[in-house]
JSON list of C-alpha atoms in Angstrom, two decimals:
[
{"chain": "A", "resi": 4, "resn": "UNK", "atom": "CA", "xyz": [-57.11, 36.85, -103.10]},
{"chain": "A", "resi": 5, "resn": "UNK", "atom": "CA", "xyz": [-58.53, 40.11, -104.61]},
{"chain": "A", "resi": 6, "resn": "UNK", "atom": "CA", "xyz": [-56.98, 42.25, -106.69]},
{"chain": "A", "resi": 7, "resn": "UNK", "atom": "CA", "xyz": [-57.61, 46.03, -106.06]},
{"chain": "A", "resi": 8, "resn": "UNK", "atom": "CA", "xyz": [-58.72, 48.12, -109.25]},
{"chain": "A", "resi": 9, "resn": "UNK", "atom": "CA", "xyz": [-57.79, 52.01, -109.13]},
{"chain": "A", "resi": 10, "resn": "UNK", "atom": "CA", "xyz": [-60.24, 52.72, -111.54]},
{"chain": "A", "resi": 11, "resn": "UNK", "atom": "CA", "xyz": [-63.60, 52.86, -110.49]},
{"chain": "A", "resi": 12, "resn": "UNK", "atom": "CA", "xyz": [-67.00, 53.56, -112.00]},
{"chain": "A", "resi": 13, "resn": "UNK", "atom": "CA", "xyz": [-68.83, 56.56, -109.11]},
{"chain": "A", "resi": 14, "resn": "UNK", "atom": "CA", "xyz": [-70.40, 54.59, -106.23]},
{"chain": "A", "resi": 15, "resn": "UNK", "atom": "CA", "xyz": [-68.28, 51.00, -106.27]},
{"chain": "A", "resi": 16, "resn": "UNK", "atom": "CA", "xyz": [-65.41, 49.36, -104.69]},
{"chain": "A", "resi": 17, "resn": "UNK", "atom": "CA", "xyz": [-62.71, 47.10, -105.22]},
{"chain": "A", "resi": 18, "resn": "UNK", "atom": "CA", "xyz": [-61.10, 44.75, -102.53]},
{"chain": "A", "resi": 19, "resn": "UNK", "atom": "CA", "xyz": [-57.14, 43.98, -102.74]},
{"chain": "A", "resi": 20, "resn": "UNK", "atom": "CA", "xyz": [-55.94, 41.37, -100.95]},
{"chain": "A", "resi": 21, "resn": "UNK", "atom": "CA", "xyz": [-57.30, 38.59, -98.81]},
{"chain": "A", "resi": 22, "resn": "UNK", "atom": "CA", "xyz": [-60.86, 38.52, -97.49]},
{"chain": "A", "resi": 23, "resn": "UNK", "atom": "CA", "xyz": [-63.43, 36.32, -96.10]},
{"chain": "A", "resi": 24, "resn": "UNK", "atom": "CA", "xyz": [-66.88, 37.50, -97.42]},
{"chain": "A", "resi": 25, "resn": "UNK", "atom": "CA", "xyz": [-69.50, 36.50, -95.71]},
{"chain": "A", "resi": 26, "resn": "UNK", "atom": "CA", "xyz": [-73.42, 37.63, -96.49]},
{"chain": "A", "resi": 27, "resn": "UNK", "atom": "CA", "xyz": [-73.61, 40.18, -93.69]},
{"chain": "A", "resi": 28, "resn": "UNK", "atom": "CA", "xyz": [-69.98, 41.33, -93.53]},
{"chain": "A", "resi": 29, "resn": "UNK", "atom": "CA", "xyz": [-66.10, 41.36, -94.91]},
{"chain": "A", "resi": 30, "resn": "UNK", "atom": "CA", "xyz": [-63.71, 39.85, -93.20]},
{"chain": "A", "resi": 31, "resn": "UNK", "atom": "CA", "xyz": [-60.08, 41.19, -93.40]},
{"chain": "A", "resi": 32, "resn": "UNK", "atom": "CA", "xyz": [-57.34, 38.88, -94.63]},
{"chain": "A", "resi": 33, "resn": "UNK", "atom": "CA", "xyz": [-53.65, 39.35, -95.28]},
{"chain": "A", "resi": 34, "resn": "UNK", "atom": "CA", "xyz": [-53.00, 42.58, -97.20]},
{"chain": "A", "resi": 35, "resn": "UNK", "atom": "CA", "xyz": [-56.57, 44.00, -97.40]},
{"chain": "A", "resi": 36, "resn": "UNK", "atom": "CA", "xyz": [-57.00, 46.76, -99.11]},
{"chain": "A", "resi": 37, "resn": "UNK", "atom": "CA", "xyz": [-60.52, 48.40, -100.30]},
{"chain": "A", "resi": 38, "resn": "UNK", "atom": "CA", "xyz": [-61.12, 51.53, -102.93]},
{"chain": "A", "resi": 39, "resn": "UNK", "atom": "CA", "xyz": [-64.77, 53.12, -103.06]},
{"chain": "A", "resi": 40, "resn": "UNK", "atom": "CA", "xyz": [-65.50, 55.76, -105.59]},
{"chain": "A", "resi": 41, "resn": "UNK", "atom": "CA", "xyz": [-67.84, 57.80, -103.94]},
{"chain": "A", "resi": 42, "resn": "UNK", "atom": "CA", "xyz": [-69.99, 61.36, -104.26]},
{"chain": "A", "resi": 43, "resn": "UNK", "atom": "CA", "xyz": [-70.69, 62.69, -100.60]},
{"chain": "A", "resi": 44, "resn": "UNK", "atom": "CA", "xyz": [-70.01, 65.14, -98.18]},
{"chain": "A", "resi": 45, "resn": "UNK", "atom": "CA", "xyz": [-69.59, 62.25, -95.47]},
{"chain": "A", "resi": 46, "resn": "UNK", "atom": "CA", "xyz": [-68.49, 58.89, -95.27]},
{"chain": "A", "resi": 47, "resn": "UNK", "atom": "CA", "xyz": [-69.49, 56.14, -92.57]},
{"chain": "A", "resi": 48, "resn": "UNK", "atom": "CA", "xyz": [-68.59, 52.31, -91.94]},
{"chain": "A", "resi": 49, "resn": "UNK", "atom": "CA", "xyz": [-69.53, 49.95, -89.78]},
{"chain": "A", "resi": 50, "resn": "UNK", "atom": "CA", "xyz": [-66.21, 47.93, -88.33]},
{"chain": "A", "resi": 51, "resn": "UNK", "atom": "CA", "xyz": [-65.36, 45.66, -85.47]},
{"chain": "A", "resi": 52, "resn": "UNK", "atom": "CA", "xyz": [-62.10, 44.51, -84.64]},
{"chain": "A", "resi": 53, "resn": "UNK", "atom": "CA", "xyz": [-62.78, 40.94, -84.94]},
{"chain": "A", "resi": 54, "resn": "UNK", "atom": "CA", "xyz": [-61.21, 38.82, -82.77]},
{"chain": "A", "resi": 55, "resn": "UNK", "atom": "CA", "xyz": [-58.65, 41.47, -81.73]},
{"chain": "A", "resi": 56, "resn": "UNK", "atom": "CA", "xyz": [-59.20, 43.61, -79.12]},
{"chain": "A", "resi": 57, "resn": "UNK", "atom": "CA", "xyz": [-58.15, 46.75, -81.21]},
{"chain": "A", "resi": 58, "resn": "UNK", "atom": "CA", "xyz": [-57.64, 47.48, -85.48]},
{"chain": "A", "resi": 59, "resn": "UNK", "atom": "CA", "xyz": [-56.53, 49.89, -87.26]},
{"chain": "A", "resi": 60, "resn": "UNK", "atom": "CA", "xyz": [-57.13, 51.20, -90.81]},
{"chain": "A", "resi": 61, "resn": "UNK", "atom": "CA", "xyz": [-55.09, 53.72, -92.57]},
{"chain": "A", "resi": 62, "resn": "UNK", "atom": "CA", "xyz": [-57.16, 56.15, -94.55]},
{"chain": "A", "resi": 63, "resn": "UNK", "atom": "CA", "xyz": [-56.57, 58.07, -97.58]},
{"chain": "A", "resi": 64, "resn": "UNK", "atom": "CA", "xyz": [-58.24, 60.15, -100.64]},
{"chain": "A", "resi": 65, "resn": "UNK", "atom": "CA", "xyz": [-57.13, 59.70, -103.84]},
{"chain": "A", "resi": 66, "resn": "UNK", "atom": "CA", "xyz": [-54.53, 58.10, -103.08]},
{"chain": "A", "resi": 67, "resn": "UNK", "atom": "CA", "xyz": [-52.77, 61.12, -100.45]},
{"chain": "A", "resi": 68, "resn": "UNK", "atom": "CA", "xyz": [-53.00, 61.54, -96.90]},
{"chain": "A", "resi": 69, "resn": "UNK", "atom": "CA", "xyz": [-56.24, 63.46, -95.35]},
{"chain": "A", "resi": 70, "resn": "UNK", "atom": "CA", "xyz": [-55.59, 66.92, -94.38]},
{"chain": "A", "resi": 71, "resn": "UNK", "atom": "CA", "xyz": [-57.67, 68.26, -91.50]},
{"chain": "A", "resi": 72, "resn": "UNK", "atom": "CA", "xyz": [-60.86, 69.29, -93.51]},
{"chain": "A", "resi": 73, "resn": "UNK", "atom": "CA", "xyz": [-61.33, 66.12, -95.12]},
{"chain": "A", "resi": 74, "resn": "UNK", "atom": "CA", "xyz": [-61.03, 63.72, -92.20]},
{"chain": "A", "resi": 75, "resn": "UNK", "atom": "CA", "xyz": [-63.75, 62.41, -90.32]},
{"chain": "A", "resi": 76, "resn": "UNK", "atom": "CA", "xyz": [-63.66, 62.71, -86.45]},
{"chain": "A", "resi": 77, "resn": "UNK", "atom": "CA", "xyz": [-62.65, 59.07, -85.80]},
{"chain": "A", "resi": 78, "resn": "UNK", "atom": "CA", "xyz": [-59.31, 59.38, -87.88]},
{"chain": "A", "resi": 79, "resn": "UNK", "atom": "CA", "xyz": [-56.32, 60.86, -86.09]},
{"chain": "A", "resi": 80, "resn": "UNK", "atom": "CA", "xyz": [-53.04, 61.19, -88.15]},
{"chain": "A", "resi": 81, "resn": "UNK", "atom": "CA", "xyz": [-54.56, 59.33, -91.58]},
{"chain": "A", "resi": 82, "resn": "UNK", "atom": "CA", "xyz": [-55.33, 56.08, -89.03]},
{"chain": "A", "resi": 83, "resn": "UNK", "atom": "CA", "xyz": [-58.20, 54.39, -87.75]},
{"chain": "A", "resi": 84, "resn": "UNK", "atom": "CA", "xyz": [-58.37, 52.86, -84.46]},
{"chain": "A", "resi": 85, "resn": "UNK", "atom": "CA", "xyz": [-60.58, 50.51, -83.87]},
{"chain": "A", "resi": 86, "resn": "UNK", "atom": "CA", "xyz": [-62.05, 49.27, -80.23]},
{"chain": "A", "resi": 87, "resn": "UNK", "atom": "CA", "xyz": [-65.53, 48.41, -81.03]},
{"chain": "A", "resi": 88, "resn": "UNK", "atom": "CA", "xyz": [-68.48, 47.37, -83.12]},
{"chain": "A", "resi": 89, "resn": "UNK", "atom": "CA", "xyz": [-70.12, 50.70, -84.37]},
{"chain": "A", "resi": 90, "resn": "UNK", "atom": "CA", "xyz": [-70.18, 53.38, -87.15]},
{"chain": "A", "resi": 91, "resn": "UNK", "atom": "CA", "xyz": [-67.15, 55.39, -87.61]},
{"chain": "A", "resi": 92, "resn": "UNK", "atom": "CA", "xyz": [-66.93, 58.42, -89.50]},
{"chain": "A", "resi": 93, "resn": "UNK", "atom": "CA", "xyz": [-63.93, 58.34, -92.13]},
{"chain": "A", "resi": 94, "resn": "UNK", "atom": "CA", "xyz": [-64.69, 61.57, -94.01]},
{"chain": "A", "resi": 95, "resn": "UNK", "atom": "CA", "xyz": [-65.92, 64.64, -93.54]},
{"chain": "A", "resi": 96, "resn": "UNK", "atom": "CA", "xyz": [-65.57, 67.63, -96.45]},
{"chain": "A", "resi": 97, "resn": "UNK", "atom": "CA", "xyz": [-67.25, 69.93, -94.27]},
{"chain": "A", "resi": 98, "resn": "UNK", "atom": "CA", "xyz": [-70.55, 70.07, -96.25]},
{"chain": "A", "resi": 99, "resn": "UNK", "atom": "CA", "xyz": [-69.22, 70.06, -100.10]},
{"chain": "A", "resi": 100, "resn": "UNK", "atom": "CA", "xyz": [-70.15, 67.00, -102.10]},
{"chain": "A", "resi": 101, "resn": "UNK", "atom": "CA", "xyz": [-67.52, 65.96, -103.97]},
{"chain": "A", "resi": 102, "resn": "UNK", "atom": "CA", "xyz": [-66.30, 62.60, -106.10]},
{"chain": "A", "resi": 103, "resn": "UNK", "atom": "CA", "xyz": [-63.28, 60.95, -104.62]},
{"chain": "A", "resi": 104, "resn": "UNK", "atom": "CA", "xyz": [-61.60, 57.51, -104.16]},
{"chain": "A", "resi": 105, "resn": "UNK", "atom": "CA", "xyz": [-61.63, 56.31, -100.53]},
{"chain": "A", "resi": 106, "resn": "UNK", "atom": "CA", "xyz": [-58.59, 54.29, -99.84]},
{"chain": "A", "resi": 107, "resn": "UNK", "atom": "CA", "xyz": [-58.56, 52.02, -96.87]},
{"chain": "A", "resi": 108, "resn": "UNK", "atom": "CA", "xyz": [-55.68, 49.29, -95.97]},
{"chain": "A", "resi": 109, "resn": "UNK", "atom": "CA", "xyz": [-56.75, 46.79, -93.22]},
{"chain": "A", "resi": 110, "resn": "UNK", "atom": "CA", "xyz": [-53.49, 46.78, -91.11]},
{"chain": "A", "resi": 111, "resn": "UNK", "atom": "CA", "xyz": [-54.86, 44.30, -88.71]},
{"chain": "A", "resi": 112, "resn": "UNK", "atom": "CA", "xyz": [-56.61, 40.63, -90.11]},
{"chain": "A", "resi": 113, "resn": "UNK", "atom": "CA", "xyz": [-59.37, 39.65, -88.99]},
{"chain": "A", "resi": 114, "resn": "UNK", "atom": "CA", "xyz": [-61.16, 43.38, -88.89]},
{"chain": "A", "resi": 115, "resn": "UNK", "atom": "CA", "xyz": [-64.60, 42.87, -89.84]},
{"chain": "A", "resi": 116, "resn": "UNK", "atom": "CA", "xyz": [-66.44, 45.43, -92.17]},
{"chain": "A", "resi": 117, "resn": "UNK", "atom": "CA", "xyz": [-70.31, 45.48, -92.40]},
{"chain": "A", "resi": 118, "resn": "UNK", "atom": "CA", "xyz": [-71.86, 48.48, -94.11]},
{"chain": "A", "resi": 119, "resn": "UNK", "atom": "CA", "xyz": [-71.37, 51.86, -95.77]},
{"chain": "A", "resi": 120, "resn": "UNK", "atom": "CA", "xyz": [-73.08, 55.10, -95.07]},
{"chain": "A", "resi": 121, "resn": "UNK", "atom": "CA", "xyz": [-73.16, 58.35, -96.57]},
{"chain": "A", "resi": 122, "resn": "UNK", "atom": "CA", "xyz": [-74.21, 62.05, -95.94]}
]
């Protein structure tokens, strides 16, 4: 089991909870959690549910739920739903680069995470 930091030097993470790391990807365990510091305008990740047919991730900044011009165009309602291996788009600030904490808590084990992007 990890346990999840809150504070966070700019571009790192922190995993809470149980995961399976592997070399190529995360896997999500009971209570997953991850924090990423991050300075961007966009943020990507590349998921697949795993061995369920469907996920879901519940997304956050700083610690609050996304309003509508902060949210990237896969998130509906603060949650990601997951149906298949590819890059999702968590956040978008509508072109301003800013420094935030990405929250994400893997509702679902099992969900597999591969790689960040950012724009």
């Amino acid at each position: 089991r990890f346990e999840l930091k809150n504070e966070l030097p700019r571009s790192t993470f922190s995993l809470g909870g149980a995961w399976t790391i592997n070399p190529e990807k995360a896997v999500s365990g009971e209570g997953a959690r991850l924090n990423y510091r991050f300075s961007a305008s966009k943020v990507f990740l590349v998921l697949r549910p795993g061995k369920n047919k469907r996920a879901t991730v519940r997304v956050s900044l700083d610690g609050k739920v996304l309003s509508l011009d902060q949210a990237g165009g896969d998130i509906k309602n603060g949650l990601l739903t997951i149906e298949e291996d590819r890059l999702y788009t968590l956040i978008d600030l509508q072109g301003k680069t800013e420094e935030h904490v990405l929250n994400l808590e893997f509702v679902d084990p099992g969900t597999e995470a591969f790689a960040f992007t950012f724009g």
